[in-house]
Coordinates of C-alpha atoms and ligand atoms in Angstrom, one line a residue:
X12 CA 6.7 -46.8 24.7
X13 CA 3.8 -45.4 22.3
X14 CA 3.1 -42.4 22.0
X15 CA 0.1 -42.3 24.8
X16 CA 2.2 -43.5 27.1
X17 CA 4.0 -40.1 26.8
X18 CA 3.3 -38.1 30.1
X19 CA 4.4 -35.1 30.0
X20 CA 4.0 -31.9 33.2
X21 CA 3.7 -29.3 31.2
X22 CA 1.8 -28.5 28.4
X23 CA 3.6 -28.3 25.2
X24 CA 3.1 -25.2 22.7
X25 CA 2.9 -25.7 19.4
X26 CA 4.0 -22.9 16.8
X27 CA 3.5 -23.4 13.1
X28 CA 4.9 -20.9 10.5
X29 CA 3.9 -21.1 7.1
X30 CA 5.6 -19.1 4.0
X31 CA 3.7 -19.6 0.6
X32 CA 6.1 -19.4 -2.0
X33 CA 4.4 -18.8 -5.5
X34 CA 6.5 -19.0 -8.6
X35 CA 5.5 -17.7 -11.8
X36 CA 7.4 -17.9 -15.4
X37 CA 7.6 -13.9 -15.7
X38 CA 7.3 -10.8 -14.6
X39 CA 4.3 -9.8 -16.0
X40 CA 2.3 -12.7 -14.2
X41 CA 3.9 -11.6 -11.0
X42 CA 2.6 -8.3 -11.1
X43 CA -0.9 -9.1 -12.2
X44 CA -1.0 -11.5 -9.6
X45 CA 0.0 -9.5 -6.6
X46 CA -2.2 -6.7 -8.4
X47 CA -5.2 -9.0 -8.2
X48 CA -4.4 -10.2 -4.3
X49 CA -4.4 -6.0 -3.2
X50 CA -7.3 -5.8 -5.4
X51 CA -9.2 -8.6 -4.1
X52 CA -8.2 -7.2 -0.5
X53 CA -9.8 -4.3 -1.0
X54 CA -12.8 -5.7 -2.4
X55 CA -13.3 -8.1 0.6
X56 CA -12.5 -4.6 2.8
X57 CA -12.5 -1.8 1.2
X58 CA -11.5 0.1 4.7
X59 CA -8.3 -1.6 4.5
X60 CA -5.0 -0.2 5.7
X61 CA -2.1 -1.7 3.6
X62 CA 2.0 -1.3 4.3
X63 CA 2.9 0.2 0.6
X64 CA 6.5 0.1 -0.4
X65 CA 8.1 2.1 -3.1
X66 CA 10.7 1.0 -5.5
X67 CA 11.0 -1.0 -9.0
X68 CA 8.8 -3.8 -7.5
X69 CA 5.2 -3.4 -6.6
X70 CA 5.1 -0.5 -9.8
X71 CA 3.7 -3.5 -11.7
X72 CA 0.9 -4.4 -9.0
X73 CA 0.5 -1.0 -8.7
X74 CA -0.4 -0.1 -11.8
X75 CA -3.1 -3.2 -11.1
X76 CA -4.5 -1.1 -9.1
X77 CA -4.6 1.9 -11.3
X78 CA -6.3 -0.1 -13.9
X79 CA -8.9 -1.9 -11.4
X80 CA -10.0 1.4 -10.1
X81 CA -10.8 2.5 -13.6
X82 CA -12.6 -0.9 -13.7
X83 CA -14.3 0.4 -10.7
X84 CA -12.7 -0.3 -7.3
X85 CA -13.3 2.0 -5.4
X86 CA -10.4 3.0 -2.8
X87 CA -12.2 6.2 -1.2
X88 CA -12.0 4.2 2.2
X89 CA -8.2 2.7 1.9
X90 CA -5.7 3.8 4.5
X91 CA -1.8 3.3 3.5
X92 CA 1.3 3.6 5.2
X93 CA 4.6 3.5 3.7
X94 CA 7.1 2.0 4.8
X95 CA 9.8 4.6 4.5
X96 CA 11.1 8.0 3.5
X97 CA 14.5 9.6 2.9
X98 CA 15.6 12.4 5.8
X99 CA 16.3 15.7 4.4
X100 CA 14.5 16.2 0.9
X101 CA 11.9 18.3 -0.5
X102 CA 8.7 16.0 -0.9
X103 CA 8.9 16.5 -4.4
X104 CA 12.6 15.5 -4.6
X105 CA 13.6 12.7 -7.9
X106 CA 14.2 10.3 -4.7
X107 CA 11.2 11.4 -2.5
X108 CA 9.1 8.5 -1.9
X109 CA 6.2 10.4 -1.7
X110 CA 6.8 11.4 -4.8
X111 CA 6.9 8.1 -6.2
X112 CA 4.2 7.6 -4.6
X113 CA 2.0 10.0 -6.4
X114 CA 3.6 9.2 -9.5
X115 CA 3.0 5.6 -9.6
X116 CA -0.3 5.3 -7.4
X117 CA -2.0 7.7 -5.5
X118 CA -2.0 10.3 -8.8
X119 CA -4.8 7.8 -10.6
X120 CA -6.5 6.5 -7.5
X121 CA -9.0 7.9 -5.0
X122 CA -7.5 7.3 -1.8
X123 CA -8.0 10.7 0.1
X124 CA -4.5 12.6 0.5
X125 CA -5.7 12.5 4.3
X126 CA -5.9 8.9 4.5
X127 CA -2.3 8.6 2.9
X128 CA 1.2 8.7 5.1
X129 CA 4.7 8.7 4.4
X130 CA 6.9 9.7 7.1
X131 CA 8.1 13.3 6.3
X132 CA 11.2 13.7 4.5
X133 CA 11.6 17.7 5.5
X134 CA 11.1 17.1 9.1
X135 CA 13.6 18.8 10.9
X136 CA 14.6 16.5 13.8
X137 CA 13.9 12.9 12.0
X138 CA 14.0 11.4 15.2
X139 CA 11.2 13.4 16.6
X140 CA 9.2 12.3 13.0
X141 CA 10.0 8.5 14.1
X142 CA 8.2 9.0 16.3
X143 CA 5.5 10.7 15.7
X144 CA 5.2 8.3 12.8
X145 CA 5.1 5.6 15.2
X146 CA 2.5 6.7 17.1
X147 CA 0.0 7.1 13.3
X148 CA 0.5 3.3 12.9
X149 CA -0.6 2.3 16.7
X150 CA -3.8 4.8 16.4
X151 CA -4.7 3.9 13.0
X152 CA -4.6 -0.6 14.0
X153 CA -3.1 -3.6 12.6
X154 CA -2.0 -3.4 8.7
X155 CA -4.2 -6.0 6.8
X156 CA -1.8 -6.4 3.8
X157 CA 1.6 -5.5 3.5
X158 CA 3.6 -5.3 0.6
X159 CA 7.6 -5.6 0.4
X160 CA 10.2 -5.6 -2.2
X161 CA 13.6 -7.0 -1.0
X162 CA 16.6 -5.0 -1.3
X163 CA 20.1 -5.6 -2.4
X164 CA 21.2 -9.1 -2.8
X165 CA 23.5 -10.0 0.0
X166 CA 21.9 -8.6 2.8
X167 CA 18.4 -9.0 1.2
X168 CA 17.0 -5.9 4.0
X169 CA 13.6 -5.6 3.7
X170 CA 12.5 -1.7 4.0
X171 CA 16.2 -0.9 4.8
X172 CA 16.4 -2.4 8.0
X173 CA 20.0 -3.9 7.3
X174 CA 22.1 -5.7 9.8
X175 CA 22.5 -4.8 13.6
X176 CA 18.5 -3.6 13.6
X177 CA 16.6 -6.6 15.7
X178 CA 13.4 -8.1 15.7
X179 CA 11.7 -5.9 18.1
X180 CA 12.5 -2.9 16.1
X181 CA 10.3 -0.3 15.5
X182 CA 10.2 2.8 13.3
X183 CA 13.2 4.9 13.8
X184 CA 15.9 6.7 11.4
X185 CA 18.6 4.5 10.0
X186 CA 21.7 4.3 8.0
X187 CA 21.7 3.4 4.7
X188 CA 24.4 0.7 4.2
X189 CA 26.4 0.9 0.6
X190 CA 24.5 -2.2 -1.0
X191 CA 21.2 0.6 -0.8
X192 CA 22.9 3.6 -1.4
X193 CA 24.9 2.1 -4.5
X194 CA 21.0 0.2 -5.3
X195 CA 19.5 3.8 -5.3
X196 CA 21.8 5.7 -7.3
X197 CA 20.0 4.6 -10.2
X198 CA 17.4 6.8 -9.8
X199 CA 19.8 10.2 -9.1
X200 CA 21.8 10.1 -12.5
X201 CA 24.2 6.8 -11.1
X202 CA 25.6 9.3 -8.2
X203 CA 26.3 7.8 -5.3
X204 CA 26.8 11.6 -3.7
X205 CA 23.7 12.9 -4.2
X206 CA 21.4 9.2 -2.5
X207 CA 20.5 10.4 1.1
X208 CA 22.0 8.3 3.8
X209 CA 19.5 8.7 6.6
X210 CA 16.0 7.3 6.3
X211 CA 13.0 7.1 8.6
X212 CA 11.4 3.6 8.3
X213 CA 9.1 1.1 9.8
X214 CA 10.7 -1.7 11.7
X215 CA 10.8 -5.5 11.4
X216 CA 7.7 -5.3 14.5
X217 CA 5.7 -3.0 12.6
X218 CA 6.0 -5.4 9.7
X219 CA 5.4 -8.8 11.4
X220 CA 2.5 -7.3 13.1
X221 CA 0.5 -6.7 9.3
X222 CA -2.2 -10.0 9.1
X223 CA -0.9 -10.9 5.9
X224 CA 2.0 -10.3 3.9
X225 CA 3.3 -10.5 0.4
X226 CA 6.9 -10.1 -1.0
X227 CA 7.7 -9.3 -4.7
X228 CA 10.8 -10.1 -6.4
X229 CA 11.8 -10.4 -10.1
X230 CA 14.8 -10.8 -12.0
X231 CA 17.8 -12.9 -11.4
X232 CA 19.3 -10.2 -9.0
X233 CA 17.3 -11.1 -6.5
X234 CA 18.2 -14.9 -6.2
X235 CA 20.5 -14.8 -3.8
X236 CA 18.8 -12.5 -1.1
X237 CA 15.5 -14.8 -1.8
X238 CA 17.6 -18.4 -1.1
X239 CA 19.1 -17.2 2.0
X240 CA 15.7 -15.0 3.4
X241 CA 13.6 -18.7 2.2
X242 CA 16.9 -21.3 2.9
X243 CA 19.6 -19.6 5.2
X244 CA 19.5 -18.9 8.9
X245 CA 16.8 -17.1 10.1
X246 CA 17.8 -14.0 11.9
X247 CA 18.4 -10.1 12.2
X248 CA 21.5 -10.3 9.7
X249 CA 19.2 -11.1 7.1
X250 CA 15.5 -9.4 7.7
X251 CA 13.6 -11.1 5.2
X252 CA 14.2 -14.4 6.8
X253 CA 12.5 -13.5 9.8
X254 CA 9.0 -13.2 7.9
X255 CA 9.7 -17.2 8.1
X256 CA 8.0 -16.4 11.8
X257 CA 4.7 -14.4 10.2
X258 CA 1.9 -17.0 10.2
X259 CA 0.8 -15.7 7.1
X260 CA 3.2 -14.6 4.3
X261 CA 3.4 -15.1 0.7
X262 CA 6.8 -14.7 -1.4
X263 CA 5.6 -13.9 -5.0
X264 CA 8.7 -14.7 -7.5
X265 CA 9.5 -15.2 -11.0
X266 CA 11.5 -17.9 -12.2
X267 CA 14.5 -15.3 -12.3
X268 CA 14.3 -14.2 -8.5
X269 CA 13.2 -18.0 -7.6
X270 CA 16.1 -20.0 -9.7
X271 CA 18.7 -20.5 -6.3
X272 CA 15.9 -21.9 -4.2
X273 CA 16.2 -25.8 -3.5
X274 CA 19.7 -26.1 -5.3
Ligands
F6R317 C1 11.2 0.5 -0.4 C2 11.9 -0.4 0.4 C3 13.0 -1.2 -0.1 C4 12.8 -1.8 -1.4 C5 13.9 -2.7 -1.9 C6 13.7 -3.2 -3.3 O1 10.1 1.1 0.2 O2 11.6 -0.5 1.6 O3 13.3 -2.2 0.8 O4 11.6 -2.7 -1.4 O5 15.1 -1.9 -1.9 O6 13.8 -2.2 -4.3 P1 13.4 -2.6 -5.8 O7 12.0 -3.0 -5.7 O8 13.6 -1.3 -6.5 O9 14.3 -3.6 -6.2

C-alpha cells in the first residue's frame, strides 16, 4: 500500500514544536545576544509588553538594554510584567524583586513606573494580590517576549513553579521548595532563615501564552536542569520541559550550561 492509498475518516492534526537551542563559548556572548534579541524586539515594537525575570541571569542582557537606551532606544512605550515577587517584604527589601528590578533595569531606562508591574510584596492577603495580578496580565494582552532564567538544578522550575503545579496553572502564591530557598540565600548573607517561603508568581499558562520565548542559562550549574528540561520527560515535575510545547522558544546557553546535552 503507498501512501495515497491511505484513507483515512478523520482528519489528522498535525502539531509541530520547535525549541531553538543556541550555544555560545561564554557568557559574555550570551548576554549580548539575548540583549540584542530584547533590543531588536523593541525596535520592531516599541509598545511591547515583555515577561521580565529577576535573578543572576538576564542582569547581563539587561544591562544590554541599559547600554542600547543610551544608544538611543527608546522604551517610553514598553510594558513589563515580572514574573514573581516574594510575600511579605518591604519593596525595598535586599530580596525584593522590585528592587532588583530598579537596580538592574528600570533605574537607567525610561519605561514609565506606570507601565511597570511586579506583584506586590506587602500585600496583605497574597492571595487576593494573585489575583488581582492576574487580572493586569489578561487586560493588558498576550506577552510578546518573555524572558526566563531556570532555577535550581534538579528540579530546573522555571519562575518557581516546582513540582505538583500543572500546566494550566496560573498566577497564584506558592511554596518555595529548599533547592530555591537554599539557591536564594545567597543574596541575604547565606541565611537560609531570613529567604521568604511564600511567593506570588506567574504560572506555566501565563508563560506558554508569551509569542516568543527565550531562556538564559550559564555556568555548569545549570547542566543538569537544561538536559532533562531539553532531553528528559516532558512534564509538570520538571517545568522547563514543558516550553518543549511553545511553538516558539529559544534556549540561549553557554558551553557551561549546554555541556550534558546529547551525551
Ligand atoms: C526569577 C525566577 C527564577 C530564576 C531562577 C534562576 O524571577 O523566576 O526562576 O529565573 O531561579 O535564577 P538565577 O538566574 O539567579 O540563576
Amino acid at each position: 500500500m503507498t501512501l495515497e492509498h491511505v484513507v483515512t475518516e478523520s482528519k489528522p492534526s498535525r502539531l509541530i514544536y520547535k525549541t531553538e537551542v543556541i550555544i555560545f563559548p561564554n557568557a559574555k556572548d550570551v548576554d549580548v545576544y539575548s540583549g540584542n534579541l530584547i533590543n531588536q524586539q523593541i525596535y520592531n515594537k516599541p509598545d511591547s509588553k515583555l515577561t521580565l525575570a529577576t535573578g543572576s541571569s538576564p542582569i547581563g542582557a539587561y544591562q544590554e538594554m541599559i547600554r542600547e537606551y543610551k544608544a538611543g532606544l527608546d522604551m517610553s512605550k514598553l510594558l513589563t510584567t515580572n514574573l514573581d515577587q516574594y510575600c511579605y517584604i518591604p519593596k525595598n527589601h535586599p530580596l525584593s524583586y522590585e528592587r532588583f528590578m530598579n537596580e538592574n533595569l528600570f533605574n537607567f531606562v525610561n519605561i514609565p513606573p506606570d507601565r511597570r508591574f511586579i506583584p506586590n510584596s506587602e500585600a496583605s492577603d497574597p492571595d487576593i494580590e494573585a489575583v488581582r495580578y492576574e487580572q493586569i496580565l489578561t487586560d493588558t494582552g498576550q506577552a510578546d517576549l518573555v524572558i526566563l532564567g531556570i532555577g535550581p538544578k534538579l528540579t530546573g522550575h522555571i519562575a518557581f513553579n516546582g513540582p505538583g503545579s500543572s500546566v494550566d496553572s496560573r498566577t497564584r502564591v506558592i511554596c518555595l521548595d529548599e533547592d530555591t530557598i537554599e539557591a536564594n540565600s545567597r543574596f541575604c548573607c547565606d541565611d537560609k532563615n531570613q529567604v521568604p517561603c511564600l511567593a506570588i508568581s506567574q504560572g506555566i499558562a501565563n508563560i506558554l501564552e508569551g509569542r516568543k520565548i527565550i531562556l538564559i542559562a550559564k555556568g555548569a550549574g545549570k547542566a543538569e536542569g537544561i538536559r532533562s528540561a531539553l532531553e528528559g520527560p516532558i512534564g509538570t515535575h520538571m517545568p522547563a520541559s514543558l516550553l518543549r510545547y511553545h511553538p516558539d522558544t529559544t534556549f540561549i546557553l553557554d558551553s557551561e550550561a549546554a555541556s550534558l546535552l546529547g551525551k
